[in-house]
Structure formats: C-alpha cells, structure tokens
Short mmCIF file of C-alpha atoms in Angstrom, two decimals:
data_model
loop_
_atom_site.label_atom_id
_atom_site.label_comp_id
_atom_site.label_asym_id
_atom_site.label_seq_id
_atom_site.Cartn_x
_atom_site.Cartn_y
_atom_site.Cartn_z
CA UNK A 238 75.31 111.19 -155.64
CA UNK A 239 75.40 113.81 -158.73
CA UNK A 240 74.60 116.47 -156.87
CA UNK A 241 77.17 115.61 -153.93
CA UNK A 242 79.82 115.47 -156.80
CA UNK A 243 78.68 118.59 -158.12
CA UNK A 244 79.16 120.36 -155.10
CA UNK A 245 82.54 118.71 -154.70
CA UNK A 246 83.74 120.31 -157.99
CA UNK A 247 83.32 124.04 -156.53
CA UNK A 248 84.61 123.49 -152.83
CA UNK A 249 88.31 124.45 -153.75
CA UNK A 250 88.92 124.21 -157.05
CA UNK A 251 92.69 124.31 -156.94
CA UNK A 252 92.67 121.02 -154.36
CA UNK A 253 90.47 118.95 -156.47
CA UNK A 254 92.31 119.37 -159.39
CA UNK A 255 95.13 118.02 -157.36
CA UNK A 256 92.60 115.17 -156.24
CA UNK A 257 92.12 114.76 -159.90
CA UNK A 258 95.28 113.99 -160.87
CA UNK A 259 96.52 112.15 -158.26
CA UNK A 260 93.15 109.66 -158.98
CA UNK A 261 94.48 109.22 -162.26
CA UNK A 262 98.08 108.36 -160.99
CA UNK A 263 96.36 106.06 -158.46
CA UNK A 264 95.28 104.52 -161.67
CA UNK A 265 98.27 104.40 -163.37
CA UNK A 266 100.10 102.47 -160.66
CA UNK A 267 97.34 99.98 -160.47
CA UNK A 268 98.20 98.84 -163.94
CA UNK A 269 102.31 99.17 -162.75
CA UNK A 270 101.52 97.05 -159.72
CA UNK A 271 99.57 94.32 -162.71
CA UNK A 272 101.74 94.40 -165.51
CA UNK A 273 105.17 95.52 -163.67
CA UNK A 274 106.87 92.32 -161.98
CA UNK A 275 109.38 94.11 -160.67
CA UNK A 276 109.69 94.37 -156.16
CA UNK A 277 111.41 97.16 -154.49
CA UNK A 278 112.35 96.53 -150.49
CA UNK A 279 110.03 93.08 -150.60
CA UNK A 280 107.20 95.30 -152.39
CA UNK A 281 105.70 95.56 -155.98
CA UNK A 282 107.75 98.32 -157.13
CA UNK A 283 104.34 100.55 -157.91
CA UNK A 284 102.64 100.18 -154.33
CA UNK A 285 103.95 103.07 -153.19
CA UNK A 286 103.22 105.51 -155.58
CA UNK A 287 99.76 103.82 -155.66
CA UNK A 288 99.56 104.71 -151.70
CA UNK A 289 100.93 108.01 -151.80
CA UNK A 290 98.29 109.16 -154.73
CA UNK A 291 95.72 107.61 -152.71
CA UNK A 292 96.80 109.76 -149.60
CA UNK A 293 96.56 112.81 -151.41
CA UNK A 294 93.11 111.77 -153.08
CA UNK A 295 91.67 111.87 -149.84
CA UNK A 296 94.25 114.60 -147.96
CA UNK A 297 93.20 116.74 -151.23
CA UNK A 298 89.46 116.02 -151.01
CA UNK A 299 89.28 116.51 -147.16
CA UNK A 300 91.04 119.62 -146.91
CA UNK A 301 88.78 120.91 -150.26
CA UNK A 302 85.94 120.47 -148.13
CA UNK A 303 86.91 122.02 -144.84
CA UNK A 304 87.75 125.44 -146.56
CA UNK A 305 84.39 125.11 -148.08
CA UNK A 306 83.35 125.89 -144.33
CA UNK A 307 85.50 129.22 -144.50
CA UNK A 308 82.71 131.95 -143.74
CA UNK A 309 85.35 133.81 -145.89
CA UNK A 310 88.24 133.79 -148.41
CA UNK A 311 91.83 133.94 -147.21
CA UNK A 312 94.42 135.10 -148.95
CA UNK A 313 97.07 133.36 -146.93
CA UNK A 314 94.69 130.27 -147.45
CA UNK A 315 95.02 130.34 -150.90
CA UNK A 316 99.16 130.95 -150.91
CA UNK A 317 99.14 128.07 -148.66
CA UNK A 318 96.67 125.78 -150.64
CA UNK A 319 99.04 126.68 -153.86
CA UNK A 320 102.07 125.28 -151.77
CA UNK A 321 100.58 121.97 -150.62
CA UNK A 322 99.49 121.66 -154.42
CA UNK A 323 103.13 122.08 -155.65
CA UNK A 324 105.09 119.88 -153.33
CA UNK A 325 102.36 117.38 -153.81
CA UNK A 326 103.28 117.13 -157.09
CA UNK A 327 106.79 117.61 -156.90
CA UNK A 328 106.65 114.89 -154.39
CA UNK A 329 105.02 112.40 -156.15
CA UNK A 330 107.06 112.91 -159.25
CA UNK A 331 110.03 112.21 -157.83
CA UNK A 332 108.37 109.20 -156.40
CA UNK A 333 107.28 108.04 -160.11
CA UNK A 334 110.27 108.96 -161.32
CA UNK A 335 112.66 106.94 -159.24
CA UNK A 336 110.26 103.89 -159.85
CA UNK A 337 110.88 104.59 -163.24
CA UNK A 338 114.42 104.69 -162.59
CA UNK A 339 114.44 101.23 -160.64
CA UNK A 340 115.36 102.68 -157.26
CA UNK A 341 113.67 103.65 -153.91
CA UNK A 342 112.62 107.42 -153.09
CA UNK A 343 112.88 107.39 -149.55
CA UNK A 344 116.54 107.49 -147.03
CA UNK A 345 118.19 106.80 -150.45
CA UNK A 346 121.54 108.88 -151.01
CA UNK A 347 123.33 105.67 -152.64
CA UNK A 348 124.72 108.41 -155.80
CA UNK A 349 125.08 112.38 -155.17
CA UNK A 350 121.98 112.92 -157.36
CA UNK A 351 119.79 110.72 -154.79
CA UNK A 352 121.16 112.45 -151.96
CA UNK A 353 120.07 115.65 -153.65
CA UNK A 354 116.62 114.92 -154.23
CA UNK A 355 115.86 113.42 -150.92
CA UNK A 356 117.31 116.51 -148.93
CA UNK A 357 115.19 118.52 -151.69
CA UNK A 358 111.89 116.54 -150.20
CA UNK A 359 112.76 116.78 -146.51
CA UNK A 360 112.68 120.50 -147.17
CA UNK A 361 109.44 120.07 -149.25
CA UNK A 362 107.52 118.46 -146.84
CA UNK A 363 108.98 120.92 -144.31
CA UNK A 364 107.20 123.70 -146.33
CA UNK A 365 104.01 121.61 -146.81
CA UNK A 366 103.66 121.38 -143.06
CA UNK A 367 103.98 124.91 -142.58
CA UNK A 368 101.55 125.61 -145.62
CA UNK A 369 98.95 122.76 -143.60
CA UNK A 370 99.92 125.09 -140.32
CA UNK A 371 98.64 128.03 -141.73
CA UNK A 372 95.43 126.96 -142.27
CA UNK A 373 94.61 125.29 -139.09
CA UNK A 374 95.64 128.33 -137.60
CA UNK A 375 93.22 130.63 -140.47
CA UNK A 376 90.66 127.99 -139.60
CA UNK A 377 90.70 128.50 -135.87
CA UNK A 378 90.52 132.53 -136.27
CA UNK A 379 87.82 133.00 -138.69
CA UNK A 380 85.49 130.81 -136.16
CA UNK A 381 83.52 127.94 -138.54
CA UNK A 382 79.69 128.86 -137.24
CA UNK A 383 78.80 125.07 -137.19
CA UNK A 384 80.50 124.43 -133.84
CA UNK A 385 80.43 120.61 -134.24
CA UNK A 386 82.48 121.26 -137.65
CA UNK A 387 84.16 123.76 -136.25
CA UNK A 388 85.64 121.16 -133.11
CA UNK A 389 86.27 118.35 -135.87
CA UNK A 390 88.14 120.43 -138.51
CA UNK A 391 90.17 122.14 -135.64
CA UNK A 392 91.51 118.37 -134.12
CA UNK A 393 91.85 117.19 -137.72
CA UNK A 394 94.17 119.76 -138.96
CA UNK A 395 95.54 119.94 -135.57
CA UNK A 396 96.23 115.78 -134.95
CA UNK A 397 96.80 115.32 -139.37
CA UNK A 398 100.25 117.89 -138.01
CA UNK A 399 101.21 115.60 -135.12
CA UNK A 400 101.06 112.44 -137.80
CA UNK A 401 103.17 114.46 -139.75
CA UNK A 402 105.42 115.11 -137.27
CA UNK A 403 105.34 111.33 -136.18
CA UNK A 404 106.95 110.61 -139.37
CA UNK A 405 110.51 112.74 -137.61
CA UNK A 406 112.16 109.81 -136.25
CA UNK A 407 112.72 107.86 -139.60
CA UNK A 408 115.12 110.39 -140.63
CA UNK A 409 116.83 110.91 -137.26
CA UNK A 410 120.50 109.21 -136.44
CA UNK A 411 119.29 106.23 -134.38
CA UNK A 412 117.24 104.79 -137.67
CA UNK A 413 120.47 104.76 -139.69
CA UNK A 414 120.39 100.76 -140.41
CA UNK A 415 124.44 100.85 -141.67
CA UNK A 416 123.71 100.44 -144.93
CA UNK A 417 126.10 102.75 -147.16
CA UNK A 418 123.96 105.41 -148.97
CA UNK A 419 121.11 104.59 -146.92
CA UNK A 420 120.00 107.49 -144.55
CA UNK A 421 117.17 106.66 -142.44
CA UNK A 422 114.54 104.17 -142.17
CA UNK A 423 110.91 102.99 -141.25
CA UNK A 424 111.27 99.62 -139.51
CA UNK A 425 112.58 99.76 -135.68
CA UNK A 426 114.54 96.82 -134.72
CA UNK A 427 114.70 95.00 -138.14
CA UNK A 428 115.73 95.88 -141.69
CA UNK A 429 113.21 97.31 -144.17
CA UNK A 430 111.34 95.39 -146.18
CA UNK A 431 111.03 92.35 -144.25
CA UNK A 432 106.95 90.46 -143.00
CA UNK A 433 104.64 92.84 -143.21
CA UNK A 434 100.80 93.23 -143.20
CA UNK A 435 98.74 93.19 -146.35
CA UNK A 436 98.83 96.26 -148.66
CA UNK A 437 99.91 98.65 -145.71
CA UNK A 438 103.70 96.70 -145.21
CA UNK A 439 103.69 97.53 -141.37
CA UNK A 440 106.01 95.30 -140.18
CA UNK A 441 105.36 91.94 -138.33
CA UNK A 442 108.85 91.24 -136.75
CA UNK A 443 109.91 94.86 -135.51
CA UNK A 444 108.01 98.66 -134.90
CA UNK A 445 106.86 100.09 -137.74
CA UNK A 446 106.73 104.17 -137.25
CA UNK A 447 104.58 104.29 -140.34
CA UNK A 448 101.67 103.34 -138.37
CA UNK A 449 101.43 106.38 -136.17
CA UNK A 450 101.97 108.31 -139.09
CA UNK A 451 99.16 106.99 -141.00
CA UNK A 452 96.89 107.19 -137.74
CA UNK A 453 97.89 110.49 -137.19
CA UNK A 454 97.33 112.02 -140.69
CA UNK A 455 94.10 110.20 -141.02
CA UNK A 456 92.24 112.33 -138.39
CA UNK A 457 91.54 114.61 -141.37
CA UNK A 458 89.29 112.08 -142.11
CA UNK A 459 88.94 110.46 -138.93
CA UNK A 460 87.07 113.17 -136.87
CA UNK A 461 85.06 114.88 -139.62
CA UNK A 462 83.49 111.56 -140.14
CA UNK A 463 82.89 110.98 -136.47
CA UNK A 464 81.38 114.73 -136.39
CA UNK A 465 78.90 113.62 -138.99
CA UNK A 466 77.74 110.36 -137.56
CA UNK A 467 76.90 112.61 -134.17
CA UNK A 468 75.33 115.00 -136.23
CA UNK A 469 73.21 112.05 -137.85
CA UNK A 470 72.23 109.91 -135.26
CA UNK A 471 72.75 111.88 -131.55
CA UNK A 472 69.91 114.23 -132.52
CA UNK A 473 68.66 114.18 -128.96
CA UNK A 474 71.82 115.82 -127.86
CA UNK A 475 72.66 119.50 -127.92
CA UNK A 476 75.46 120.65 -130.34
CA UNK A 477 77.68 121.94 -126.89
CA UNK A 478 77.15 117.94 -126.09
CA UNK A 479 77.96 116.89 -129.80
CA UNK A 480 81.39 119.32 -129.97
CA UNK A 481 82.27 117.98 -126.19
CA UNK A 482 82.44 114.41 -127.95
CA UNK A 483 84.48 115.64 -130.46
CA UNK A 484 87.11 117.07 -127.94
CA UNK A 485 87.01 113.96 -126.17
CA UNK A 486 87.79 111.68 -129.22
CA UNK A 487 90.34 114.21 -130.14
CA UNK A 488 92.14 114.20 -127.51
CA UNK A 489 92.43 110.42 -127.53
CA UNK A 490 93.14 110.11 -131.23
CA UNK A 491 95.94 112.40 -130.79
CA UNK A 492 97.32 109.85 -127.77
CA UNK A 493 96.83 106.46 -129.74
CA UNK A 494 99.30 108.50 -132.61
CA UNK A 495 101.68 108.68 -129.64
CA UNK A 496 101.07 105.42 -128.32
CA UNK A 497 101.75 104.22 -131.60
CA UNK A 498 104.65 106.28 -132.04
CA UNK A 499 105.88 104.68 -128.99
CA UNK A 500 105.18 101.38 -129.35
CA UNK A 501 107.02 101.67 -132.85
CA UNK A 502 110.22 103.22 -131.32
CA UNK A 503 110.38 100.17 -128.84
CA UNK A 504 110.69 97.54 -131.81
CA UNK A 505 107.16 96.11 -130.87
CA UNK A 506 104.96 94.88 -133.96
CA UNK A 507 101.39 96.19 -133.96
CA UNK A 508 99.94 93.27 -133.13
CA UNK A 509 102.72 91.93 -130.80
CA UNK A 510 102.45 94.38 -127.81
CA UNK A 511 103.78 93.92 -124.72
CA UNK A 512 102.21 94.69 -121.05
CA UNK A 513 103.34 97.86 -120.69
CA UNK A 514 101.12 98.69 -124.35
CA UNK A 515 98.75 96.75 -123.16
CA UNK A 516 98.27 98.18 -120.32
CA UNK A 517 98.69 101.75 -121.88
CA UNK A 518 96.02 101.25 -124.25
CA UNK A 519 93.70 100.07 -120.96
CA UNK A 520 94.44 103.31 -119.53
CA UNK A 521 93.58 104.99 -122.65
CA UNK A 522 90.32 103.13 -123.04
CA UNK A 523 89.39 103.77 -119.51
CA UNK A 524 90.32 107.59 -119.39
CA UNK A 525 88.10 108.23 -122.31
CA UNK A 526 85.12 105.93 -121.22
CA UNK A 527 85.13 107.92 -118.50
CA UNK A 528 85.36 111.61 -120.00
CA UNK A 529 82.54 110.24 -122.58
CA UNK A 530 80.39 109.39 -119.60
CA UNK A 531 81.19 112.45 -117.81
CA UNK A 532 80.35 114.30 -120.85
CA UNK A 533 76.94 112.59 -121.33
CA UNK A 534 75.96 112.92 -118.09
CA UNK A 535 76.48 116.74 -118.25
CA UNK A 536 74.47 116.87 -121.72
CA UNK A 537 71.02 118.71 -122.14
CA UNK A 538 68.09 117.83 -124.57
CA UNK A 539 67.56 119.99 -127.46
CA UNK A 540 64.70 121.63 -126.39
CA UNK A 541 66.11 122.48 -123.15
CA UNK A 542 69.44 123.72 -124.73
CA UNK A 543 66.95 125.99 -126.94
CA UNK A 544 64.81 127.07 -124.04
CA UNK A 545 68.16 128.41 -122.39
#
C-alpha cells in the first residue's frame, strides 16, 4: 500500500495536489455536515461541498494516473491540466463560500452578485470541458502502448465528456421552475429539494438529471477499473479480446448515461420506470449480451495470439 501511494505522489504532481486539497475540504465539510444544523433545498447545508470535493478527489486522482500512461510529456497537457486545477478551485470556493454565506450555488441569481457568479461558473466549467477535451484528444494521438489501457482511458475521457454534457439541460429554459431569481434546475417534474435517495438526493417523486451526470462522469473510473479486473482475471484471453470488451462496455456505458438522461427528462424516478425504460434497458441488456458473446466467441488463447 506504501509503495502504491508512493507512486501516486509522482504521477502528476499538479493533479494530486488538487486531490490533496480537495481531501482536506472533504474533511472539512464532514465536520460542517456534524456540527452545522443548518439544511439548504431539504439538505444539510455542507453535503454538497462534501460531494463536490469528493468528485474531484477521485476526477483528480483518475486523471493523475492516466497521464502517467503518456509515453510522453505534452505541453498542451500540462496548459490543460493547469486549467482543470484552477476552475476546480475556483469552483469549489464559490461553493464554500455561498454555504458560508447561507445560500445555494447553483441556478441562483436571487441578487445581481449571484447572478454574476453563476454565469462566471457556467463559463468555468465551459473551459474545464474544453481543458478535459484536450486531453482525450492528446491521449488518443500519442497511442498508450498498453492497448487494454489505451481502450479504457479513451471511453473514460470520452463518456466522463458526455456526463458532462448530460448536466446541459438543468440550465436550459424548460427547467426554469418560476421561481424569481431562480434560473434552472435539477429535478424534472417536481421542485428541488423534495424525497430523495440517501446521500446522493436523486429524487423519488420526479427525474432527477443528476443521475446521468454522475453515471456519465464516473466512467473515468468506471472503465479503468473494468480494464483492470480483465487484465486480472481473463488471463486466458488475448489483449485484442480484452480491449474488444472494453469497446463493448463502452459503448453501453455511454447509452445507460443517455438512457438515464432520458428517463430523467420524462419526470420518471430512478427506480419508478415505466415500460418504455423498461423495455429500453432490455434492449440494452440484450444488445450487449450479445456483442459480449460475439466477442468471445471470436477470441484466441494467448499462446495462439503469440504464435500469430
């Protein structure tokens, strides 16, 4: 464990000083969420910085490590890595601050300074998904020689964009909820704030666009992990075989985000979908049963793959 922590420390020094701080904010609103009773939009007004430095502990940490699989340096790697770093902290300043402050971060335009700040972050994040562009497209041209790492960190980076882009709708007209000062929102169907699942808040009465946003960022993680497990364990298969997987799961990954996304826009809870998500999800399930199998069918034992 010392030694994987070691290793850690020197992947991209930059990002895991980010990691390092947001850890200790994570902290920090731990002891908020304890000793804080105040409750922000039916929340403990600390979860949400609490979530968001937990998302960029492990957005940090991931990305850290997938640049450690650069056969090179990058100069527009580095530029890009310095502007994730800023608007991550810029971002979750603002977040701190307007706990500190008593008031939500996000749609909130109740007083001209508000309105300010949150058109400030919607051009932030704008920039940070540019910046996270940039390297998925540096990371496809300089060619990763694992190819199994290669396939994962290409549909990570590639489906962590689509989650971010998932996140679109709660700003656009149709989630105004008609609340003066209030420009956008995350609940479809039902006001903000209302029944929602532990610790993540999805709601439980309406769609909750949150959740393909999560999903969707979360193949950073997601497929990376996946590419280790086949790495692991599916040593009688061929690397072509392993990387074939990888596509496949990728490529259904990135439709559950839409499905999600969908299901969301149609004011369906998570756990409350109707036939046509039902039956959607079936489809899904089948389609990539099916590419798995064809997949495995075509693979080749290792010694034959090294024979050839």
């Amino acid at each position: 464990m010392t030694t994987v922590l070691r290793r850690a420390t020197r992947w991209n020094r930059p990002l895991m000083f980010l990691v390092s701080v947001m850890a200790v904010l994570g902290v920090v609103a731990v002891v908020g969420i304890l000793v804080d009773p105040r409750v922000l939009t039916g929340a403990p007004i600390w979860l949400k910085p609490f979530k968001f430095a937990v998302s960029f502990v492990l957005y940090g940490a991931t990305l850290a490590w997938m640049l450690s699989l650069l056969p090179r340096r990058s100069r527009a790697v580095e530029r890009a890595v310095v502007v994730i770093i800023a608007v991550a902290v810029v971002e979750n300043a603002w977040i701190v601050g307007q706990v500190i402050r008593g008031q939500t971060s996000h749609y909130n335009a109740t007083t001209p300074l508000n309105t300010v700040l949150v058109a400030s972050m919607g051009a932030a994040i704008m920039v940070l998904f540019f910046a996270h562009l940039v390297i998925a497209i540096v990371v496809l041209i300089q060619r990763i020689p694992d190819r199994v790492a290669a396939t994962a960190v290409g549909w990570g980076l590639g489906l962590s964009l689509l989650g971010m882009l998932a996140a679109v709708p709660m700003v656009l007209p149709m989630q105004d909820p008609g609340i003066e000062g209030i420009g956008g929102a995350h609940s479809v169907g039902v006001p903000d704030g209302g029944p929602g699942l532990p610790i993540v808040g999805w709601s439980t009465t309406g769609g909750d666009l949150r959740i393909g946003h999560f999903v969707g960022l979360h193949a950073l993680q997601a497929l990376p992990i996946l590419a280790i497990l086949l790495t692991r364990f599916a040593t009688r298969w061929d690397e072509r075989t392993r990387a074939r997987l990888l596509v496949v799961a990728g490529g259904a990954y990135g439709v559950l985000t839409v499905l999600l996304t969908w299901q969301a826009l149609r004011e369906q809870p998570l756990l409350r979908p109707d036939a046509a998500t039902l039956a959607a999800v079936a489809a899904l399930a089948v389609a990539t049963a099916t590419a798995t199998g064809l997949v495995l069918a075509r693979r080749r034992r290792p010694e034959l793959a090294l024979a050839a």
